[in-house]
């Protein structure tokens, strides 16, 4: 290459610059292809298209995820609204049930109150007088023996026991109304141990179950309601206790027992408020 360049330089000197310029115009320019430029130029469009395709895929994925988030948010809002509606409906039903139970409780207290003594209980009926024309019977009339001192004492003791029984129950139930659940539970427990023969036993067991259910103590609540159902099935509190057992099992997640107890309330006590609540629960 150097030799060729020298020869060309010599020729330019010999012929002069114009001839050299003319010769230079006739010399073709040869471009050397290294092989790298075409590869780079061919690869650049491919990388750009791949990058654009990746960006488009990411955008599509973001739009899809955003749609899923909006859909789930909408479903959560609907579920929250449904839960609020159910909670309000349940609170309304519980309030109505409590009011009805309080009315029943007052009616039971009125029926269980000791009757006031009448004149026939305290006086002795005088014997019939025979007419003067009739002769007296040959057998001497029996003179009624006066009651001993122990008999009035026994009746007074029984009456005092009844009053104490009623008062103790009313005191415990008043604590329930005041929502003093711990004190009410202690009073009812004391009532059950003190007045084992009281006709208010099913009521005391029932309200113990209500108290423990409100406190989240499921085991003693279940025991109290079960005692009402099994030992006092003919009492007014039996359908309510059976219904509350179903509610308790629902809170524990045992839907099988919940459905079974609601159906038993409807079957065994069809004309009660508990049965109406159970029917409403089963229809949901």
mmCIF file of C-alpha atoms in Angstrom:
data_model
loop_
_atom_site.group_PDB
_atom_site.id
_atom_site.type_symbol
_atom_site.label_atom_id
_atom_site.label_comp_id
_atom_site.label_asym_id
_atom_site.label_seq_id
_atom_site.Cartn_x
_atom_site.Cartn_y
_atom_site.Cartn_z
ATOM 1 C CA UNK A 1 0.000 0.000 0.000
ATOM 2 C CA UNK A 2 2.843 2.416 0.780
ATOM 3 C CA UNK A 3 4.469 1.716 -2.615
ATOM 4 C CA UNK A 4 1.236 2.481 -4.423
ATOM 5 C CA UNK A 5 0.826 5.707 -2.488
ATOM 6 C CA UNK A 6 4.352 6.811 -3.394
ATOM 7 C CA UNK A 7 3.801 6.116 -7.086
ATOM 8 C CA UNK A 8 0.585 8.097 -7.051
ATOM 9 C CA UNK A 9 2.386 10.976 -5.325
ATOM 10 C CA UNK A 10 5.110 10.969 -7.946
ATOM 11 C CA UNK A 11 2.599 10.987 -10.741
ATOM 12 C CA UNK A 12 0.831 13.939 -9.139
ATOM 13 C CA UNK A 13 4.047 15.886 -8.962
ATOM 14 C CA UNK A 14 4.847 15.091 -12.590
ATOM 15 C CA UNK A 15 1.512 15.951 -14.060
ATOM 16 C CA UNK A 16 0.567 18.771 -11.704
ATOM 17 C CA UNK A 17 -2.251 19.228 -9.311
ATOM 18 C CA UNK A 18 -5.171 19.471 -11.760
ATOM 19 C CA UNK A 19 -4.326 16.152 -13.243
ATOM 20 C CA UNK A 20 -4.006 14.670 -9.783
ATOM 21 C CA UNK A 21 -7.421 16.071 -8.853
ATOM 22 C CA UNK A 22 -8.933 14.591 -11.970
ATOM 23 C CA UNK A 23 -7.251 11.312 -11.221
ATOM 24 C CA UNK A 24 -8.488 11.455 -7.662
ATOM 25 C CA UNK A 25 -12.035 11.926 -8.897
ATOM 26 C CA UNK A 26 -11.776 8.793 -11.022
ATOM 27 C CA UNK A 27 -10.446 6.666 -8.186
ATOM 28 C CA UNK A 28 -13.334 4.770 -6.591
ATOM 29 C CA UNK A 29 -13.703 4.888 -2.852
ATOM 30 C CA UNK A 30 -13.655 1.415 -1.374
ATOM 31 C CA UNK A 31 -15.418 0.967 1.925
ATOM 32 C CA UNK A 32 -14.210 -1.821 4.147
ATOM 33 C CA UNK A 33 -16.991 -3.804 5.791
ATOM 34 C CA UNK A 34 -15.884 -5.065 9.177
ATOM 35 C CA UNK A 35 -19.033 -7.086 9.686
ATOM 36 C CA UNK A 36 -19.949 -5.414 13.006
ATOM 37 C CA UNK A 37 -21.986 -2.479 11.717
ATOM 38 C CA UNK A 38 -24.615 -4.569 9.947
ATOM 39 C CA UNK A 39 -25.047 -6.772 12.997
ATOM 40 C CA UNK A 40 -25.483 -3.799 15.294
ATOM 41 C CA UNK A 41 -27.895 -2.130 12.896
ATOM 42 C CA UNK A 42 -29.870 -5.355 12.574
ATOM 43 C CA UNK A 43 -29.964 -6.030 16.300
ATOM 44 C CA UNK A 44 -31.149 -2.592 17.446
ATOM 45 C CA UNK A 45 -34.658 -2.776 15.934
ATOM 46 C CA UNK A 46 -35.111 -6.265 17.384
ATOM 47 C CA UNK A 47 -34.187 -5.125 20.921
ATOM 48 C CA UNK A 48 -36.493 -2.116 20.702
ATOM 49 C CA UNK A 49 -39.456 -4.199 19.596
ATOM 50 C CA UNK A 50 -38.785 -6.725 22.343
ATOM 51 C CA UNK A 51 -38.624 -3.932 24.917
ATOM 52 C CA UNK A 52 -41.897 -2.440 23.651
ATOM 53 C CA UNK A 53 -43.567 -5.856 23.770
ATOM 54 C CA UNK A 54 -42.376 -6.365 27.372
ATOM 55 C CA UNK A 55 -43.684 -2.946 28.403
ATOM 56 C CA UNK A 56 -47.025 -3.686 26.776
ATOM 57 C CA UNK A 57 -47.224 -6.992 28.621
ATOM 58 C CA UNK A 58 -46.493 -5.260 31.948
ATOM 59 C CA UNK A 59 -49.142 -2.659 31.249
ATOM 60 C CA UNK A 60 -51.679 -5.349 30.454
ATOM 61 C CA UNK A 61 -50.749 -7.173 33.665
ATOM 62 C CA UNK A 62 -51.116 -3.967 35.699
ATOM 63 C CA UNK A 63 -54.542 -3.331 34.159
ATOM 64 C CA UNK A 64 -55.612 -6.887 34.914
ATOM 65 C CA UNK A 65 -54.427 -6.689 38.525
ATOM 66 C CA UNK A 66 -56.090 -3.319 38.947
ATOM 67 C CA UNK A 67 -59.341 -4.796 37.692
ATOM 68 C CA UNK A 68 -59.056 -7.672 40.172
ATOM 69 C CA UNK A 69 -58.385 -5.254 43.036
ATOM 70 C CA UNK A 70 -61.414 -3.137 42.110
ATOM 71 C CA UNK A 71 -63.594 -6.235 41.833
ATOM 72 C CA UNK A 72 -62.462 -7.549 45.219
ATOM 73 C CA UNK A 73 -62.943 -4.122 46.786
ATOM 74 C CA UNK A 74 -66.492 -4.026 45.438
ATOM 75 C CA UNK A 75 -67.199 -7.502 46.800
ATOM 76 C CA UNK A 76 -65.798 -6.542 50.206
ATOM 77 C CA UNK A 77 -68.000 -3.452 50.308
ATOM 78 C CA UNK A 78 -71.054 -5.560 49.458
ATOM 79 C CA UNK A 79 -70.152 -8.124 52.128
ATOM 80 C CA UNK A 80 -69.651 -5.357 54.688
ATOM 81 C CA UNK A 81 -73.032 -3.858 53.823
ATOM 82 C CA UNK A 82 -74.689 -7.272 54.133
ATOM 83 C CA UNK A 83 -73.021 -7.898 57.476
ATOM 84 C CA UNK A 84 -74.198 -4.529 58.789
ATOM 85 C CA UNK A 85 -77.739 -5.293 57.640
ATOM 86 C CA UNK A 86 -77.682 -8.725 59.265
ATOM 87 C CA UNK A 87 -76.226 -7.313 62.470
ATOM 88 C CA UNK A 88 -78.932 -4.664 62.696
ATOM 89 C CA UNK A 89 -81.626 -7.239 61.992
ATOM 90 C CA UNK A 90 -80.175 -9.610 64.590
ATOM 91 C CA UNK A 91 -79.925 -6.821 67.144
ATOM 92 C CA UNK A 92 -83.545 -5.884 66.490
ATOM 93 C CA UNK A 93 -84.691 -9.470 66.890
ATOM 94 C CA UNK A 94 -82.705 -9.933 70.072
ATOM 95 C CA UNK A 95 -84.205 -6.750 71.498
ATOM 96 C CA UNK A 96 -87.702 -7.966 70.670
ATOM 97 C CA UNK A 97 -86.940 -11.360 72.161
ATOM 98 C CA UNK A 98 -85.568 -9.828 75.350
ATOM 99 C CA UNK A 99 -88.628 -7.619 75.681
ATOM 100 C CA UNK A 100 -90.944 -10.574 75.201
ATOM 101 C CA UNK A 101 -88.947 -12.639 77.670
ATOM 102 C CA UNK A 102 -89.143 -9.846 80.212
ATOM 103 C CA UNK A 103 -92.916 -9.768 79.783
ATOM 104 C CA UNK A 104 -93.073 -13.531 80.219
ATOM 105 C CA UNK A 105 -90.787 -13.221 83.222
ATOM 106 C CA UNK A 106 -93.087 -10.680 84.843
ATOM 107 C CA UNK A 107 -96.090 -12.884 84.120
ATOM 108 C CA UNK A 108 -94.325 -15.854 85.688
ATOM 109 C CA UNK A 109 -93.439 -13.819 88.726
ATOM 110 C CA UNK A 110 -97.065 -12.785 89.097
ATOM 111 C CA UNK A 111 -98.276 -16.371 88.834
ATOM 112 C CA UNK A 112 -95.636 -17.674 91.235
ATOM 113 C CA UNK A 113 -96.354 -15.056 93.892
ATOM 114 C CA UNK A 114 -98.002 -16.518 97.034
ATOM 115 C CA UNK A 115 -101.734 -15.963 97.167
ATOM 116 C CA UNK A 116 -103.110 -13.682 99.838
ATOM 117 C CA UNK A 117 -104.869 -15.560 102.646
ATOM 118 C CA UNK A 118 -108.671 -15.394 102.626
ATOM 119 C CA UNK A 119 -111.081 -15.380 105.520
ATOM 120 C CA UNK A 120 -111.888 -19.064 105.022
ATOM 121 C CA UNK A 121 -108.261 -19.919 105.686
ATOM 122 C CA UNK A 122 -108.120 -18.203 109.041
ATOM 123 C CA UNK A 123 -111.549 -18.877 110.484
ATOM 124 C CA UNK A 124 -113.238 -22.091 111.521
ATOM 125 C CA UNK A 125 -116.739 -22.643 110.261
ATOM 126 C CA UNK A 126 -119.252 -22.851 113.078
ATOM 127 C CA UNK A 127 -121.254 -26.098 113.398
ATOM 128 C CA UNK A 128 -124.845 -26.140 112.225
ATOM 129 C CA UNK A 129 -127.443 -25.637 115.022
ATOM 130 C CA UNK A 130 -130.150 -28.275 115.343
ATOM 131 C CA UNK A 131 -133.758 -27.107 115.680
ATOM 132 C CA UNK A 132 -135.344 -27.337 119.114
ATOM 133 C CA UNK A 133 -137.933 -29.857 117.895
ATOM 134 C CA UNK A 134 -135.281 -32.306 116.898
ATOM 135 C CA UNK A 135 -133.589 -34.460 119.434
ATOM 136 C CA UNK A 136 -129.828 -34.347 119.504
ATOM 137 C CA UNK A 137 -127.950 -37.266 118.188
ATOM 138 C CA UNK A 138 -126.967 -39.874 120.709
ATOM 139 C CA UNK A 139 -123.323 -39.529 119.805
ATOM 140 C CA UNK A 140 -121.590 -36.557 121.340
ATOM 141 C CA UNK A 141 -120.330 -33.996 118.934
ATOM 142 C CA UNK A 142 -116.613 -33.956 118.394
ATOM 143 C CA UNK A 143 -114.916 -30.832 119.571
ATOM 144 C CA UNK A 144 -112.286 -29.644 117.082
ATOM 145 C CA UNK A 145 -108.860 -29.532 118.613
ATOM 146 C CA UNK A 146 -107.139 -26.189 118.373
ATOM 147 C CA UNK A 147 -104.043 -26.092 116.215
ATOM 148 C CA UNK A 148 -100.756 -26.486 117.972
ATOM 149 C CA UNK A 149 -98.240 -23.711 118.111
ATOM 150 C CA UNK A 150 -95.947 -25.490 115.640
ATOM 151 C CA UNK A 151 -98.495 -25.379 112.811
ATOM 152 C CA UNK A 152 -98.660 -21.583 112.434
ATOM 153 C CA UNK A 153 -94.911 -21.413 112.790
ATOM 154 C CA UNK A 154 -94.487 -23.906 109.933
ATOM 155 C CA UNK A 155 -96.885 -21.993 107.684
ATOM 156 C CA UNK A 156 -95.121 -18.727 108.477
ATOM 157 C CA UNK A 157 -91.771 -20.340 107.702
ATOM 158 C CA UNK A 158 -93.046 -21.626 104.354
ATOM 159 C CA UNK A 159 -94.444 -18.218 103.483
ATOM 160 C CA UNK A 160 -91.171 -16.555 104.431
ATOM 161 C CA UNK A 161 -89.261 -19.070 102.324
ATOM 162 C CA UNK A 162 -91.470 -18.293 99.313
ATOM 163 C CA UNK A 163 -90.999 -14.566 99.739
ATOM 164 C CA UNK A 164 -87.251 -15.009 100.094
ATOM 165 C CA UNK A 165 -87.188 -17.212 96.969
ATOM 166 C CA UNK A 166 -89.046 -14.591 94.943
ATOM 167 C CA UNK A 167 -86.974 -11.725 96.271
ATOM 168 C CA UNK A 168 -83.683 -13.512 95.601
ATOM 169 C CA UNK A 169 -84.707 -14.234 92.026
ATOM 170 C CA UNK A 170 -85.862 -10.653 91.439
ATOM 171 C CA UNK A 171 -82.603 -9.284 92.844
ATOM 172 C CA UNK A 172 -80.553 -11.469 90.479
ATOM 173 C CA UNK A 173 -82.725 -10.589 87.496
ATOM 174 C CA UNK A 174 -82.420 -6.866 88.297
ATOM 175 C CA UNK A 175 -78.637 -7.225 87.946
ATOM 176 C CA UNK A 176 -79.179 -8.683 84.474
ATOM 177 C CA UNK A 177 -81.229 -5.640 83.487
ATOM 178 C CA UNK A 178 -78.425 -3.409 84.749
ATOM 179 C CA UNK A 179 -75.955 -5.487 82.644
ATOM 180 C CA UNK A 180 -73.926 -6.355 85.740
ATOM 181 C CA UNK A 181 -73.269 -9.825 84.417
ATOM 182 C CA UNK A 182 -70.635 -10.989 86.906
ATOM 183 C CA UNK A 183 -72.765 -10.070 89.923
ATOM 184 C CA UNK A 184 -75.878 -11.519 88.282
ATOM 185 C CA UNK A 185 -74.110 -14.832 87.591
ATOM 186 C CA UNK A 186 -73.035 -15.086 91.225
ATOM 187 C CA UNK A 187 -76.571 -14.324 92.405
ATOM 188 C CA UNK A 188 -78.124 -16.963 90.144
ATOM 189 C CA UNK A 189 -75.519 -19.563 91.159
ATOM 190 C CA UNK A 190 -76.315 -18.827 94.802
ATOM 191 C CA UNK A 191 -80.023 -19.022 94.015
ATOM 192 C CA UNK A 192 -79.671 -22.489 92.455
ATOM 193 C CA UNK A 193 -77.744 -23.839 95.417
ATOM 194 C CA UNK A 194 -80.001 -22.225 98.032
ATOM 195 C CA UNK A 195 -83.437 -22.869 96.502
ATOM 196 C CA UNK A 196 -83.077 -26.299 94.949
ATOM 197 C CA UNK A 197 -86.861 -26.867 95.030
ATOM 198 C CA UNK A 198 -87.872 -23.488 93.663
ATOM 199 C CA UNK A 199 -90.238 -23.387 90.668
ATOM 200 C CA UNK A 200 -87.993 -20.656 89.256
ATOM 201 C CA UNK A 201 -85.087 -23.046 88.655
ATOM 202 C CA UNK A 202 -85.542 -23.226 84.847
ATOM 203 C CA UNK A 203 -85.560 -19.432 84.670
ATOM 204 C CA UNK A 204 -82.402 -19.206 86.759
ATOM 205 C CA UNK A 205 -80.611 -21.777 84.571
ATOM 206 C CA UNK A 206 -81.757 -19.960 81.443
ATOM 207 C CA UNK A 207 -80.483 -16.561 82.534
ATOM 208 C CA UNK A 208 -77.198 -18.087 83.586
ATOM 209 C CA UNK A 209 -76.883 -19.395 80.037
ATOM 210 C CA UNK A 210 -77.699 -15.940 78.659
ATOM 211 C CA UNK A 211 -75.094 -14.295 80.883
ATOM 212 C CA UNK A 212 -72.348 -16.750 79.967
ATOM 213 C CA UNK A 213 -73.239 -16.487 76.270
ATOM 214 C CA UNK A 214 -72.952 -12.694 76.437
ATOM 215 C CA UNK A 215 -69.552 -13.081 78.117
ATOM 216 C CA UNK A 216 -68.350 -15.559 75.472
ATOM 217 C CA UNK A 217 -68.148 -18.451 77.963
ATOM 218 C CA UNK A 218 -69.553 -21.132 75.700
ATOM 219 C CA UNK A 219 -69.012 -24.200 77.900
ATOM 220 C CA UNK A 220 -70.999 -23.018 80.987
ATOM 221 C CA UNK A 221 -73.573 -21.391 78.700
ATOM 222 C CA UNK A 222 -74.133 -24.677 76.866
ATOM 223 C CA UNK A 223 -74.424 -26.521 80.186
ATOM 224 C CA UNK A 224 -77.029 -24.078 81.536
ATOM 225 C CA UNK A 225 -79.189 -24.152 78.386
ATOM 226 C CA UNK A 226 -78.929 -27.942 78.185
ATOM 227 C CA UNK A 227 -80.193 -28.288 81.761
ATOM 228 C CA UNK A 228 -83.264 -26.244 80.881
ATOM 229 C CA UNK A 229 -83.970 -28.336 77.773
ATOM 230 C CA UNK A 230 -83.370 -31.731 79.373
ATOM 231 C CA UNK A 231 -84.668 -31.193 82.933
ATOM 232 C CA UNK A 232 -87.400 -28.621 82.363
ATOM 233 C CA UNK A 233 -88.719 -29.439 78.897
ATOM 234 C CA UNK A 234 -92.256 -28.355 79.840
ATOM 235 C CA UNK A 235 -91.254 -24.910 81.103
ATOM 236 C CA UNK A 236 -91.686 -21.699 79.182
ATOM 237 C CA UNK A 237 -87.927 -21.297 78.963
ATOM 238 C CA UNK A 238 -87.338 -24.613 77.189
ATOM 239 C CA UNK A 239 -87.929 -23.320 73.599
ATOM 240 C CA UNK A 240 -85.845 -20.210 74.274
ATOM 241 C CA UNK A 241 -83.016 -22.311 75.710
ATOM 242 C CA UNK A 242 -83.107 -24.651 72.706
ATOM 243 C CA UNK A 243 -83.003 -21.679 70.334
ATOM 244 C CA UNK A 244 -80.043 -20.191 72.201
ATOM 245 C CA UNK A 245 -78.219 -23.514 71.966
ATOM 246 C CA UNK A 246 -78.535 -23.232 68.191
ATOM 247 C CA UNK A 247 -77.135 -19.679 68.308
ATOM 248 C CA UNK A 248 -74.252 -20.882 70.483
ATOM 249 C CA UNK A 249 -73.351 -23.672 68.059
ATOM 250 C CA UNK A 250 -73.463 -21.200 65.162
ATOM 251 C CA UNK A 251 -70.980 -18.970 66.960
ATOM 252 C CA UNK A 252 -68.741 -21.998 67.384
ATOM 253 C CA UNK A 253 -68.963 -22.729 63.642
ATOM 254 C CA UNK A 254 -70.952 -25.953 64.072
ATOM 255 C CA UNK A 255 -73.589 -25.296 61.398
ATOM 256 C CA UNK A 256 -74.864 -28.875 61.522
ATOM 257 C CA UNK A 257 -75.928 -28.609 65.177
ATOM 258 C CA UNK A 258 -77.167 -25.069 64.580
ATOM 259 C CA UNK A 259 -79.559 -26.238 61.856
ATOM 260 C CA UNK A 260 -80.625 -29.285 63.865
ATOM 261 C CA UNK A 261 -81.543 -27.276 66.967
ATOM 262 C CA UNK A 262 -83.401 -24.633 64.981
ATOM 263 C CA UNK A 263 -85.446 -27.386 63.324
ATOM 264 C CA UNK A 264 -86.154 -28.967 66.738
ATOM 265 C CA UNK A 265 -87.457 -25.662 68.081
ATOM 266 C CA UNK A 266 -89.875 -25.352 65.156
ATOM 267 C CA UNK A 267 -90.981 -28.981 65.521
ATOM 268 C CA UNK A 268 -91.341 -29.198 69.302
ATOM 269 C CA UNK A 269 -92.548 -25.672 70.116
ATOM 270 C CA UNK A 270 -94.360 -24.430 66.984
ATOM 271 C CA UNK A 271 -96.478 -21.723 68.636
ATOM 272 C CA UNK A 272 -93.706 -19.819 70.406
ATOM 273 C CA UNK A 273 -91.658 -16.743 69.617
ATOM 274 C CA UNK A 274 -88.524 -18.901 69.632
ATOM 275 C CA UNK A 275 -90.029 -21.036 66.861
ATOM 276 C CA UNK A 276 -90.702 -17.936 64.761
ATOM 277 C CA UNK A 277 -87.102 -16.801 65.217
ATOM 278 C CA UNK A 278 -85.873 -20.285 64.335
ATOM 279 C CA UNK A 279 -87.943 -20.328 61.145
ATOM 280 C CA UNK A 280 -86.499 -16.971 60.158
ATOM 281 C CA UNK A 281 -82.976 -18.252 60.857
ATOM 282 C CA UNK A 282 -83.515 -21.372 58.750
ATOM 283 C CA UNK A 283 -84.885 -19.340 55.824
ATOM 284 C CA UNK A 284 -81.721 -17.250 55.544
#
